[in-house]
Amino acid sequence: MLSIFLGPLIFFIGVTLLFLLVPRKDISRFWDIGLVGGLGISFVLTYLMHNVFGFWNFVGGDIIIYGIPLCLAAVWMPLVMIYSYWVSKSSNLYQIAGVIAGFALLATAAHWYYVTQGMLIFVRWSVFYTFILAVAIHIALLYYLYASKQITGMHHS
């Protein structure tokens, strides 16, 4: 079993990437969506998938409370802020689709890694379902960014 420090390490990497990839003014601009759309959704989703539906069971690599790996869930706050920044800078639907696909693949790869390392056990779940769920969540985040007028200058080509 992996060290309990893997989750905090991944969180540290996520925060570091945030500060490297997103200008400071945009970090404050996307703070709310990071908090609600990243941290909030991650905690609620992980709680539901573990405690209510029984699809996931995190068993190591992080500090786990009520089935929620705290740092692995919290890393979605900076990642959603990076996602929001990149989507807001995308100039067409193809770029946005690429960003959505990239982040969905990142979530899928993370789950695959956790499963292969024995940190995550799937029950009636698969990495394919993770990919579909991640695409849906990132489309919902995109809708919020569009509805709140944080996406400008987008074309259909």
mmCIF file of C-alpha atoms in Angstrom:
data_model
loop_
_atom_site.group_PDB
_atom_site.id
_atom_site.type_symbol
_atom_site.label_atom_id
_atom_site.label_comp_id
_atom_site.label_asym_id
_atom_site.label_seq_id
_atom_site.Cartn_x
_atom_site.Cartn_y
_atom_site.Cartn_z
ATOM 1 C CA MET A 1 0.000 0.000 0.000
ATOM 2 C CA LEU A 2 1.202 3.471 -0.841
ATOM 3 C CA SER A 3 2.233 6.022 1.697
ATOM 4 C CA ILE A 4 -0.355 8.323 3.201
ATOM 5 C CA PHE A 5 1.692 11.164 1.700
ATOM 6 C CA LEU A 6 0.652 10.503 -1.922
ATOM 7 C CA GLY A 7 -2.588 12.498 -1.566
ATOM 8 C CA PRO A 8 -0.872 15.547 -0.029
ATOM 9 C CA LEU A 9 1.846 15.325 -2.715
ATOM 10 C CA ILE A 10 -0.734 15.314 -5.517
ATOM 11 C CA PHE A 11 -2.534 18.257 -3.869
ATOM 12 C CA PHE A 12 0.765 20.174 -3.662
ATOM 13 C CA ILE A 13 1.414 19.466 -7.354
ATOM 14 C CA GLY A 14 -2.088 20.713 -8.237
ATOM 15 C CA VAL A 15 -1.612 23.964 -6.310
ATOM 16 C CA THR A 16 1.833 24.442 -7.862
ATOM 17 C CA LEU A 17 0.379 23.948 -11.350
ATOM 18 C CA LEU A 18 -2.327 26.494 -10.547
ATOM 19 C CA PHE A 19 0.267 29.148 -9.704
ATOM 20 C CA LEU A 20 2.378 28.245 -12.745
ATOM 21 C CA LEU A 21 -0.447 28.105 -15.308
ATOM 22 C CA VAL A 22 -2.968 30.730 -14.178
ATOM 23 C CA PRO A 23 -2.191 34.436 -13.689
ATOM 24 C CA ARG A 24 -2.763 35.694 -10.136
ATOM 25 C CA LYS A 25 -5.691 37.945 -11.123
ATOM 26 C CA ASP A 26 -7.437 34.968 -12.697
ATOM 27 C CA ILE A 27 -6.871 32.818 -9.617
ATOM 28 C CA SER A 28 -9.078 35.204 -7.632
ATOM 29 C CA ARG A 29 -11.516 35.399 -10.579
ATOM 30 C CA PHE A 30 -12.008 31.614 -10.557
ATOM 31 C CA TRP A 31 -11.846 31.135 -6.776
ATOM 32 C CA ASP A 32 -15.623 30.608 -6.412
ATOM 33 C CA ILE A 33 -15.913 27.977 -9.133
ATOM 34 C CA GLY A 34 -12.827 26.251 -7.738
ATOM 35 C CA LEU A 35 -14.377 26.176 -4.292
ATOM 36 C CA VAL A 36 -17.854 25.016 -5.334
ATOM 37 C CA GLY A 37 -17.213 23.278 -8.663
ATOM 38 C CA GLY A 38 -13.935 21.707 -7.598
ATOM 39 C CA LEU A 39 -13.796 21.165 -3.861
ATOM 40 C CA GLY A 40 -17.561 21.036 -3.262
ATOM 41 C CA ILE A 41 -18.464 18.710 -6.112
ATOM 42 C CA SER A 42 -15.497 16.471 -5.359
ATOM 43 C CA PHE A 43 -16.399 16.040 -1.696
ATOM 44 C CA VAL A 44 -20.120 15.515 -2.386
ATOM 45 C CA LEU A 45 -19.497 13.159 -5.314
ATOM 46 C CA THR A 46 -16.950 11.071 -3.419
ATOM 47 C CA TYR A 47 -19.229 10.870 -0.369
ATOM 48 C CA LEU A 48 -22.170 9.766 -2.519
ATOM 49 C CA MET A 49 -20.174 7.267 -4.570
ATOM 50 C CA HIS A 50 -18.687 5.679 -1.437
ATOM 51 C CA ASN A 51 -21.299 5.997 1.293
ATOM 52 C CA VAL A 52 -24.613 6.136 -0.573
ATOM 53 C CA PHE A 53 -24.159 4.166 -3.802
ATOM 54 C CA GLY A 54 -21.205 1.981 -2.794
ATOM 55 C CA PHE A 55 -19.459 2.321 -6.173
ATOM 56 C CA TRP A 56 -16.060 3.457 -4.853
ATOM 57 C CA ASN A 57 -13.915 2.649 -1.873
ATOM 58 C CA PHE A 58 -10.680 4.579 -1.315
ATOM 59 C CA VAL A 59 -8.394 2.484 0.870
ATOM 60 C CA GLY A 60 -5.057 4.266 1.024
ATOM 61 C CA GLY A 61 -2.671 6.904 -0.182
ATOM 62 C CA ASP A 62 -4.352 9.754 1.655
ATOM 63 C CA ILE A 63 -6.100 10.848 4.827
ATOM 64 C CA ILE A 64 -9.549 9.278 4.463
ATOM 65 C CA ILE A 65 -12.562 10.476 6.455
ATOM 66 C CA TYR A 66 -16.055 9.062 5.785
ATOM 67 C CA GLY A 67 -14.690 7.439 2.633
ATOM 68 C CA ILE A 68 -13.353 10.730 1.270
ATOM 69 C CA PRO A 69 -9.626 10.998 0.512
ATOM 70 C CA LEU A 70 -9.205 14.581 1.684
ATOM 71 C CA CYS A 71 -6.226 15.727 -0.388
ATOM 72 C CA LEU A 72 -7.179 13.780 -3.515
ATOM 73 C CA ALA A 73 -10.641 15.368 -3.355
ATOM 74 C CA ALA A 74 -9.234 18.822 -2.565
ATOM 75 C CA VAL A 75 -6.893 18.761 -5.583
ATOM 76 C CA TRP A 76 -9.942 19.359 -7.757
ATOM 77 C CA MET A 77 -10.149 22.942 -6.480
ATOM 78 C CA PRO A 78 -6.954 24.089 -8.239
ATOM 79 C CA LEU A 79 -7.633 21.782 -11.200
ATOM 80 C CA VAL A 80 -11.096 23.276 -11.778
ATOM 81 C CA MET A 81 -9.572 26.747 -11.558
ATOM 82 C CA ILE A 82 -7.008 25.771 -14.227
ATOM 83 C CA TYR A 83 -9.796 24.238 -16.332
ATOM 84 C CA SER A 84 -11.897 27.393 -16.005
ATOM 85 C CA TYR A 85 -9.004 29.615 -17.023
ATOM 86 C CA TRP A 86 -8.162 27.478 -20.060
ATOM 87 C CA VAL A 87 -11.802 27.278 -21.157
ATOM 88 C CA SER A 88 -12.177 31.049 -20.763
ATOM 89 C CA LYS A 89 -9.138 31.551 -23.024
ATOM 90 C CA SER A 90 -10.347 29.095 -25.676
ATOM 91 C CA SER A 91 -11.407 30.802 -28.893
ATOM 92 C CA ASN A 92 -13.571 28.073 -30.436
ATOM 93 C CA LEU A 93 -15.560 24.948 -29.667
ATOM 94 C CA TYR A 94 -12.756 22.644 -30.805
ATOM 95 C CA GLN A 95 -10.388 24.069 -28.210
ATOM 96 C CA ILE A 96 -13.069 23.805 -25.529
ATOM 97 C CA ALA A 97 -13.777 20.188 -26.514
ATOM 98 C CA GLY A 98 -10.050 19.493 -26.253
ATOM 99 C CA VAL A 99 -9.879 21.003 -22.762
ATOM 100 C CA ILE A 100 -12.935 19.002 -21.636
ATOM 101 C CA ALA A 101 -11.498 15.792 -23.105
ATOM 102 C CA GLY A 102 -8.101 16.477 -21.541
ATOM 103 C CA PHE A 103 -9.466 16.994 -18.048
ATOM 104 C CA ALA A 104 -11.826 14.003 -18.375
ATOM 105 C CA LEU A 105 -8.864 11.861 -19.446
ATOM 106 C CA LEU A 106 -6.855 13.214 -16.496
ATOM 107 C CA ALA A 107 -9.594 12.136 -14.067
ATOM 108 C CA THR A 108 -9.838 8.748 -15.780
ATOM 109 C CA ALA A 109 -6.073 8.222 -15.700
ATOM 110 C CA ALA A 110 -5.997 9.166 -12.013
ATOM 111 C CA HIS A 111 -8.714 6.628 -11.194
ATOM 112 C CA TRP A 112 -6.959 3.965 -13.275
ATOM 113 C CA TYR A 113 -3.717 4.652 -11.379
ATOM 114 C CA TYR A 114 -5.451 4.523 -7.982
ATOM 115 C CA VAL A 115 -7.125 1.215 -8.912
ATOM 116 C CA THR A 116 -3.882 -0.363 -10.155
ATOM 117 C CA GLN A 117 -2.088 0.743 -6.983
ATOM 118 C CA GLY A 118 -4.786 -0.709 -4.720
ATOM 119 C CA MET A 119 -5.845 2.726 -3.439
ATOM 120 C CA LEU A 120 -9.317 2.606 -4.999
ATOM 121 C CA ILE A 121 -11.695 -0.310 -5.331
ATOM 122 C CA PHE A 122 -14.542 -0.152 -7.840
ATOM 123 C CA VAL A 123 -17.813 -1.988 -7.134
ATOM 124 C CA ARG A 124 -20.202 -1.931 -10.115
ATOM 125 C CA TRP A 125 -18.081 0.888 -11.574
ATOM 126 C CA SER A 126 -15.349 1.203 -14.215
ATOM 127 C CA VAL A 127 -12.850 3.721 -15.559
ATOM 128 C CA PHE A 128 -15.160 4.144 -18.563
ATOM 129 C CA TYR A 129 -17.901 5.355 -16.214
ATOM 130 C CA THR A 130 -15.358 7.692 -14.636
ATOM 131 C CA PHE A 131 -14.644 9.169 -18.069
ATOM 132 C CA ILE A 132 -18.347 9.678 -18.867
ATOM 133 C CA LEU A 133 -18.976 11.249 -15.445
ATOM 134 C CA ALA A 134 -15.939 13.522 -15.822
ATOM 135 C CA VAL A 135 -17.112 14.708 -19.253
ATOM 136 C CA ALA A 136 -20.571 15.454 -17.813
ATOM 137 C CA ILE A 137 -19.130 17.378 -14.860
ATOM 138 C CA HIS A 138 -16.828 19.432 -17.089
ATOM 139 C CA ILE A 139 -19.700 20.235 -19.462
ATOM 140 C CA ALA A 140 -21.734 21.397 -16.440
ATOM 141 C CA LEU A 141 -18.807 23.581 -15.338
ATOM 142 C CA LEU A 142 -18.600 24.946 -18.891
ATOM 143 C CA TYR A 143 -22.308 25.771 -18.786
ATOM 144 C CA TYR A 144 -21.810 27.686 -15.530
ATOM 145 C CA LEU A 145 -18.890 29.624 -17.032
ATOM 146 C CA TYR A 146 -20.977 30.432 -20.107
ATOM 147 C CA ALA A 147 -24.095 31.391 -18.109
ATOM 148 C CA SER A 148 -22.047 33.623 -15.808
ATOM 149 C CA LYS A 149 -20.463 35.286 -18.878
ATOM 150 C CA GLN A 150 -16.934 34.219 -17.973
ATOM 151 C CA ILE A 151 -16.490 32.851 -21.498
ATOM 152 C CA THR A 152 -16.139 35.537 -24.163
ATOM 153 C CA GLY A 153 -14.977 35.643 -27.752
ATOM 154 C CA MET A 154 -15.895 32.045 -28.573
ATOM 155 C CA HIS A 155 -16.612 31.071 -32.206
ATOM 156 C CA HIS A 156 -18.259 27.975 -33.649
ATOM 157 C CA SER A 157 -15.305 27.095 -35.897
#
